[in-house]
mmCIF file of C-alpha atoms in Angstrom:
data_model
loop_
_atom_site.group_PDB
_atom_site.id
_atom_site.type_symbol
_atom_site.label_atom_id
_atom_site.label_comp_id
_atom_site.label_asym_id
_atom_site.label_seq_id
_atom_site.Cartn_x
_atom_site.Cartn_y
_atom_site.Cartn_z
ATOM 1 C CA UNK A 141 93.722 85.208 58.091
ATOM 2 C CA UNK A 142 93.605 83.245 54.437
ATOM 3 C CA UNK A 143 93.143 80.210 56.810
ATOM 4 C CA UNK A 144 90.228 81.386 58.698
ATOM 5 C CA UNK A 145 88.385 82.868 55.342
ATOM 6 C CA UNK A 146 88.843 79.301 53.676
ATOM 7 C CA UNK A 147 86.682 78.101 56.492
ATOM 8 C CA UNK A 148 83.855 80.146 55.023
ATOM 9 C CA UNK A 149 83.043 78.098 51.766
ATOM 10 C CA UNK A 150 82.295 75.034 53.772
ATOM 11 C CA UNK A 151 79.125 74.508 55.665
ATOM 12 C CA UNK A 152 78.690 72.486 59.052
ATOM 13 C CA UNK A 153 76.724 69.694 59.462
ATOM 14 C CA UNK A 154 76.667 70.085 63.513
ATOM 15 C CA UNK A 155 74.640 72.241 65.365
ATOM 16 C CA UNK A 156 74.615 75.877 65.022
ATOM 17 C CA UNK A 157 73.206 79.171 66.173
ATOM 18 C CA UNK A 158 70.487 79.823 64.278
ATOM 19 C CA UNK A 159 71.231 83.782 63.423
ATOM 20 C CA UNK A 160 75.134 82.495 62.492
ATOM 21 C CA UNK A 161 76.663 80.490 59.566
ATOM 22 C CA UNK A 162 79.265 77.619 60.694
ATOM 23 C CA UNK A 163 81.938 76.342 58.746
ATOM 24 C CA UNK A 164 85.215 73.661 59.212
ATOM 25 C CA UNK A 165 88.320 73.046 57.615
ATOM 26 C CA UNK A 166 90.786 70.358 58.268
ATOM 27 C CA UNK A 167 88.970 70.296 61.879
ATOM 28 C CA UNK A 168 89.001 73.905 62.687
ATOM 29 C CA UNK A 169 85.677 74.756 62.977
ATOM 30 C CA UNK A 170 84.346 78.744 62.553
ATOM 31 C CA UNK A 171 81.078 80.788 63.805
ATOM 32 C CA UNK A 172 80.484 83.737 61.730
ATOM 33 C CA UNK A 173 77.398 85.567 63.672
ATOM 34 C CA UNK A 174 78.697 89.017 61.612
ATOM 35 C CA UNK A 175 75.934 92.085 60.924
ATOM 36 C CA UNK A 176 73.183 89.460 62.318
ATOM 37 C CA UNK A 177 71.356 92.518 64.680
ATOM 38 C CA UNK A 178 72.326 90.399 67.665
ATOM 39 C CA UNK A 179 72.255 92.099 71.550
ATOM 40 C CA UNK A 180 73.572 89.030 73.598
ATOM 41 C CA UNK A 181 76.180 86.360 72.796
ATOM 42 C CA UNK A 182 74.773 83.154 71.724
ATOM 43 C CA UNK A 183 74.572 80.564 74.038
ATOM 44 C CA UNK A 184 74.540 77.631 71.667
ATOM 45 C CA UNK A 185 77.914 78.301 70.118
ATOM 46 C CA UNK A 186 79.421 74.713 69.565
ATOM 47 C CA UNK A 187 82.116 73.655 71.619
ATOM 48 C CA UNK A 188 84.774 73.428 69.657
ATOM 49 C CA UNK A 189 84.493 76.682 67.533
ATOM 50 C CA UNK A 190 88.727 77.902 66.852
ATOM 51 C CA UNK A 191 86.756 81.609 65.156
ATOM 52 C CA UNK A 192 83.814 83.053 66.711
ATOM 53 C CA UNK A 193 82.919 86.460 64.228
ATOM 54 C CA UNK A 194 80.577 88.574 66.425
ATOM 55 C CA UNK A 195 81.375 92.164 64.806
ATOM 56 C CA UNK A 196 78.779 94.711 63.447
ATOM 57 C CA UNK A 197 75.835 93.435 66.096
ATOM 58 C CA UNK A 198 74.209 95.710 68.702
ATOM 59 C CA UNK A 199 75.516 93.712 71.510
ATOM 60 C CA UNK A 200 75.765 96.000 74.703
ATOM 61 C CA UNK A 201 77.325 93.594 77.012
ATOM 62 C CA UNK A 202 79.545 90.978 77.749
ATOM 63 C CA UNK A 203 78.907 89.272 81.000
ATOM 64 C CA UNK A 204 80.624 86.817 83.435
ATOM 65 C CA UNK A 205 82.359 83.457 81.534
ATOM 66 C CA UNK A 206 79.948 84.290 78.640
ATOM 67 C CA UNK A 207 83.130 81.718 76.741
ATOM 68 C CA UNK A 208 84.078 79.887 79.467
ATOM 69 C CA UNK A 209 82.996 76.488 77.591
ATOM 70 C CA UNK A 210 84.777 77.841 74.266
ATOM 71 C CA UNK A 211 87.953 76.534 75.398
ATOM 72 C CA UNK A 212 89.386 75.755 71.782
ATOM 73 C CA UNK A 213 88.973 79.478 70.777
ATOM 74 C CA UNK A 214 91.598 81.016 69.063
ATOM 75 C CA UNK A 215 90.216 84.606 67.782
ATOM 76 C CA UNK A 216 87.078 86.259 68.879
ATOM 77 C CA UNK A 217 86.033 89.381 66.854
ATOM 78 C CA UNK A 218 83.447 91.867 68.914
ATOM 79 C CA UNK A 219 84.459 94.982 67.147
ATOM 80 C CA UNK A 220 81.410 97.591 66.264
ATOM 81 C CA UNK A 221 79.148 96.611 68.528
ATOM 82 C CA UNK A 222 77.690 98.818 71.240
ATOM 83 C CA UNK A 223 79.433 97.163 73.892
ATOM 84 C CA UNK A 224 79.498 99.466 77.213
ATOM 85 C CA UNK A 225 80.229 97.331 80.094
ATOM 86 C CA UNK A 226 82.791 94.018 80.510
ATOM 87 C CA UNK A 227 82.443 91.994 83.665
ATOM 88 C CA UNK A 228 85.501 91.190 85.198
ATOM 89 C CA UNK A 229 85.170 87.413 84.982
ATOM 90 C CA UNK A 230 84.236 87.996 81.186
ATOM 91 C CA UNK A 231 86.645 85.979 79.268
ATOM 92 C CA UNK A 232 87.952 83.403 82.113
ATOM 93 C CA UNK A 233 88.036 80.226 80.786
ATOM 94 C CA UNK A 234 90.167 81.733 77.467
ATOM 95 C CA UNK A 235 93.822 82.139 78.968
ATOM 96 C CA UNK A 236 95.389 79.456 77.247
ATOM 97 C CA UNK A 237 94.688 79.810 73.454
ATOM 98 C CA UNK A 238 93.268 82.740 72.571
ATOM 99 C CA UNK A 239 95.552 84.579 70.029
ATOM 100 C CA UNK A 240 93.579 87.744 68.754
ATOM 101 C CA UNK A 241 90.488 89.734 71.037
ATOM 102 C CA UNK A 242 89.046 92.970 68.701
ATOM 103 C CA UNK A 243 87.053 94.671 71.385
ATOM 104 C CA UNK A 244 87.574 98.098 68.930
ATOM 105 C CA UNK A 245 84.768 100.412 67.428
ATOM 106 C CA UNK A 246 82.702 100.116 71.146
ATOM 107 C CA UNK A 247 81.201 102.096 73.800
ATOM 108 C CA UNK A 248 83.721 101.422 76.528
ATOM 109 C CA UNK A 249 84.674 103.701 78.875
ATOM 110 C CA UNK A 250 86.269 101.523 81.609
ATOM 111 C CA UNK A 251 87.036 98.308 82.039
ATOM 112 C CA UNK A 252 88.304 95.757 84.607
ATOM 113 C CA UNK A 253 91.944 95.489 84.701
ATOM 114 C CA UNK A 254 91.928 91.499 85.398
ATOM 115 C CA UNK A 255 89.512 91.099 82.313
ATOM 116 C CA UNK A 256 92.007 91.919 80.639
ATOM 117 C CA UNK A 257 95.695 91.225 81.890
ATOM 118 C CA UNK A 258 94.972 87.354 82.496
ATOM 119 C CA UNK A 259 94.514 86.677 78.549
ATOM 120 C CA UNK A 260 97.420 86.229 76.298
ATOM 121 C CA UNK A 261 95.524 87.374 73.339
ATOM 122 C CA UNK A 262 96.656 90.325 70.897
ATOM 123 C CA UNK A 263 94.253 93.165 71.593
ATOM 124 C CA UNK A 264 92.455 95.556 69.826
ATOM 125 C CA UNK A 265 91.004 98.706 72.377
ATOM 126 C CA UNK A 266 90.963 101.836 69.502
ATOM 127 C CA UNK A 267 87.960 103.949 69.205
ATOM 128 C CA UNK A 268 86.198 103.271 72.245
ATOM 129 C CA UNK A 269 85.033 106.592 74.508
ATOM 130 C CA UNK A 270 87.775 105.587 77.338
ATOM 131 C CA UNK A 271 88.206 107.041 80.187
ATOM 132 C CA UNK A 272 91.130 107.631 81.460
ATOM 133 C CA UNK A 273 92.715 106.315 84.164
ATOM 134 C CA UNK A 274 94.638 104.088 86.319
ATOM 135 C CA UNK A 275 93.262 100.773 85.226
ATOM 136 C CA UNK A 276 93.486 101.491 81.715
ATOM 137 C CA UNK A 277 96.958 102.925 81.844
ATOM 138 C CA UNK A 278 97.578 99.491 83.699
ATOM 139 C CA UNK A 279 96.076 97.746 80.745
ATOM 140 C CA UNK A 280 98.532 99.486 78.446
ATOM 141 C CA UNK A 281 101.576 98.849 80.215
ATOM 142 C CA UNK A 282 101.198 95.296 80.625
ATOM 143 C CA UNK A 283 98.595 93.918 77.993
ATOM 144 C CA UNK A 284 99.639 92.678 74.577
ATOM 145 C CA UNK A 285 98.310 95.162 72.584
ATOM 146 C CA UNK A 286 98.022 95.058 68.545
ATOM 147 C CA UNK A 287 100.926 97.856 67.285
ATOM 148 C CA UNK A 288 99.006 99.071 64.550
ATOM 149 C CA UNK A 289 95.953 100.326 66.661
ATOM 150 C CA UNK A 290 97.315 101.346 69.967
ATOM 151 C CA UNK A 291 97.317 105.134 68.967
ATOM 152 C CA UNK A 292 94.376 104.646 68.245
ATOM 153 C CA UNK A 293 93.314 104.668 72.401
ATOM 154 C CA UNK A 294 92.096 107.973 73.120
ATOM 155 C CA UNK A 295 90.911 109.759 76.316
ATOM 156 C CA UNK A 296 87.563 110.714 76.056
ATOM 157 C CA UNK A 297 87.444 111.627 79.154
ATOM 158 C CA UNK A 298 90.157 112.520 82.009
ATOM 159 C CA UNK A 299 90.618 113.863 85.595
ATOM 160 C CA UNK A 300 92.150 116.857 83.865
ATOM 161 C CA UNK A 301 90.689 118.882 80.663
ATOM 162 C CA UNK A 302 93.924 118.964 78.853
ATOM 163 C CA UNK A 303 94.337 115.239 78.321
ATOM 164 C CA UNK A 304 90.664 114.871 76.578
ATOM 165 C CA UNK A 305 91.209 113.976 72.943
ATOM 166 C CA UNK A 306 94.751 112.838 73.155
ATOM 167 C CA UNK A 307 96.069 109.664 72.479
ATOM 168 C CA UNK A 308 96.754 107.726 75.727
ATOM 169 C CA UNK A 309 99.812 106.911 74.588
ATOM 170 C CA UNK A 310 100.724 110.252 74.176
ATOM 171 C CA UNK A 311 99.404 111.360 77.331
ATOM 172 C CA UNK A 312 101.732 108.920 79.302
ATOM 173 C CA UNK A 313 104.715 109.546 77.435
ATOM 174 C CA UNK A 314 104.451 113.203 78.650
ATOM 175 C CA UNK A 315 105.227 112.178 82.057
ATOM 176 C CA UNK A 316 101.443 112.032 82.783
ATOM 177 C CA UNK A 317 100.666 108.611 86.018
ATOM 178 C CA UNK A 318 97.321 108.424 86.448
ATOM 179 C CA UNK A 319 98.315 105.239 89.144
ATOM 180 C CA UNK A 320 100.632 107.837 91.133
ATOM 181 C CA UNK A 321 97.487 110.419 91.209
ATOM 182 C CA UNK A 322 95.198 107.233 92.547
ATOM 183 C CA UNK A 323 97.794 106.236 95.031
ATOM 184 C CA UNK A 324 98.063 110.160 96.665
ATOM 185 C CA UNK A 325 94.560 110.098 96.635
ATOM 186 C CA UNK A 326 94.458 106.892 98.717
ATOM 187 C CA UNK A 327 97.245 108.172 101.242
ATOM 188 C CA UNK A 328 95.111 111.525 101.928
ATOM 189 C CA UNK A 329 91.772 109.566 102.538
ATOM 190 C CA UNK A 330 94.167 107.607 104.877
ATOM 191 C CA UNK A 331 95.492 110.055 106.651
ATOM 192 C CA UNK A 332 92.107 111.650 106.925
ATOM 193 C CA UNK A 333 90.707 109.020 108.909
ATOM 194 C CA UNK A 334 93.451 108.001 111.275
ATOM 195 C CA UNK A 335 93.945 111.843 111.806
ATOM 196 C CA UNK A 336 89.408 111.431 112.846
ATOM 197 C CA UNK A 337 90.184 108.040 114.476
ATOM 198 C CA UNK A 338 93.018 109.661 117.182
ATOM 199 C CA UNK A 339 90.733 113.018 117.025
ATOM 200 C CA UNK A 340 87.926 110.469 119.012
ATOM 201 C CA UNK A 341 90.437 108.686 121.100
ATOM 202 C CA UNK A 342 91.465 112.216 122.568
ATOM 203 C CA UNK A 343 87.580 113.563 123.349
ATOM 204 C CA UNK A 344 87.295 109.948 124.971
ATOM 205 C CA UNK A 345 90.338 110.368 126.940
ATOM 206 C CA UNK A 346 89.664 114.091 127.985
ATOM 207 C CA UNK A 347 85.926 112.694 128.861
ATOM 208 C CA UNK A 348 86.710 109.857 130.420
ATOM 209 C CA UNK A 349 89.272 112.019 133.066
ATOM 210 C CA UNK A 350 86.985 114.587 133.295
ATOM 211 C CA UNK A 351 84.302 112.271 134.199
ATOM 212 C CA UNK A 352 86.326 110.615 137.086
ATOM 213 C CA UNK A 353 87.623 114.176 138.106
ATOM 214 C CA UNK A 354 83.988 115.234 138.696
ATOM 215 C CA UNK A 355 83.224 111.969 140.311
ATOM 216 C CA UNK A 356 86.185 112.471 142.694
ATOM 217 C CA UNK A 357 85.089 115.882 143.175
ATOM 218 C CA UNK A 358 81.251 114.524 144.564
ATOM 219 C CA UNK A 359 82.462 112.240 146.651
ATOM 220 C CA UNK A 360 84.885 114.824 148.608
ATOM 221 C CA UNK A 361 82.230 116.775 149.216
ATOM 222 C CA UNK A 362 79.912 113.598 150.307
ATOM 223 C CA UNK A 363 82.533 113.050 152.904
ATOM 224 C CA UNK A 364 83.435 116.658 153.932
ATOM 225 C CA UNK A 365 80.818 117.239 156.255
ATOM 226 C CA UNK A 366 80.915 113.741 157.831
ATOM 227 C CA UNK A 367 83.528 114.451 160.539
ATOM 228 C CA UNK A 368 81.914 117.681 161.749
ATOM 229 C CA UNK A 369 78.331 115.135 162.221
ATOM 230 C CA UNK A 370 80.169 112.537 163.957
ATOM 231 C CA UNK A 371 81.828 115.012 166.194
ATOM 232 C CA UNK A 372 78.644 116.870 167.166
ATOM 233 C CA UNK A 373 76.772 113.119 168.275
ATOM 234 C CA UNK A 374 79.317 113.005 170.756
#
């Protein structure tokens, strides 16, 4: 961190977003866009930024490989923003070197698991209006969240009342799988429509031999009287 604030005393001479300041030290070059009223993510950050500061902005959104040219980023800071939706593809493209992601102080609810779980990146999730559930209990597990503000996750929302307000941390070490309550879900919408799809092949069945049974039935009585005719013309 006393590396990346030494980059602020010295000014660029590249090309910069006009609403951010841009400064480089021993080649590690930094975009500070903090507190600048922003709603979208520049699209003229330099190539080689290593810090790209996008905190305190009204940014709502953060859409498909919005950094997938920043390949040389190291730390992106999106924290108090009013960020509400993440698109899945968001930060492809940043796998390899990202270290820290603040996504913290945001209006997330939900958000794509494979955002997410493809980045090697320390992550910061607190205070954001989450809603629990599957994905983001996925996210926990298996992320690499920052220690210091993972209790700071809570369930805004939940499938059931008594979770809301809790931390999801909390919630989970109570025994509480929000994956196993998706999966039983999944099994009795499955068993719901093979139990409709073998309903149908039974009425077609039961039609079908009905159908030939009163076609049978027609034709005997076609016949029947056929005999007693050909008897009678001789």
């Amino acid at each position: 961190q006393a590396f990346f604030c030494l980059l602020l005393c010295i000014p660029w001479g590249s090309s910069c977003p006009r609403s951010c300041q841009c400064t480089e030290r021993a080649g590690a070059k930094a975009v500070l866009c903090s507190s600048r009223r922003l709603e979208e993510i520049p699209k003229d950050i330099p190539r080689d930024a290593v810090l790209l500061k996008l905190d305190a902005n009204s940014i709502t959104r953060i859409p498909g490989n919005a950094f997938r040219h920043l390949s040389h980023l190291e730390e992106i800071d999106l924290s108090r923003n009013a960020i509400e939706k993440i698109d899945g593809a968001a930060f492809k493209g940043l796998a390899a070197g990202l270290r820290s992601l603040d996504l913290s102080g945001n209006r997330i609810r939900s958000i794509p698991k494979e955002a997410l779980l493809a980045l090697n990146a320390k992550l910061r999730l607190a205070n954001n209006p989450w809603h629990c559930e599957c994905a983001l209990q996925e996210v926990l597990w298996e992320a690499r969240l920052d220690l210091d503000s993972v209790r700071d996750i809570t369930c805004h929302t939940a499938p059931r009342e008594e979770y809301v307000g809790k931390p999801l941390l909390q919630v989970l070490d109570a025994g509480v799988n929000f994956c196993s309550a998706r999966q039983r879900t999944t099994d009795v919408a499955m068993f719901v429509t093979m139990f409709a799809w073998f309903a149908m092949v039974i009425v077609y069945v039961v039609c079908y031999v009905r159908h030939n049974r009163e076609d049978s039935c027609r034709r005997g009585e076609y016949l029947r009287p056929l005999p007693s005719a050909q008897a009678h013309a001789e």
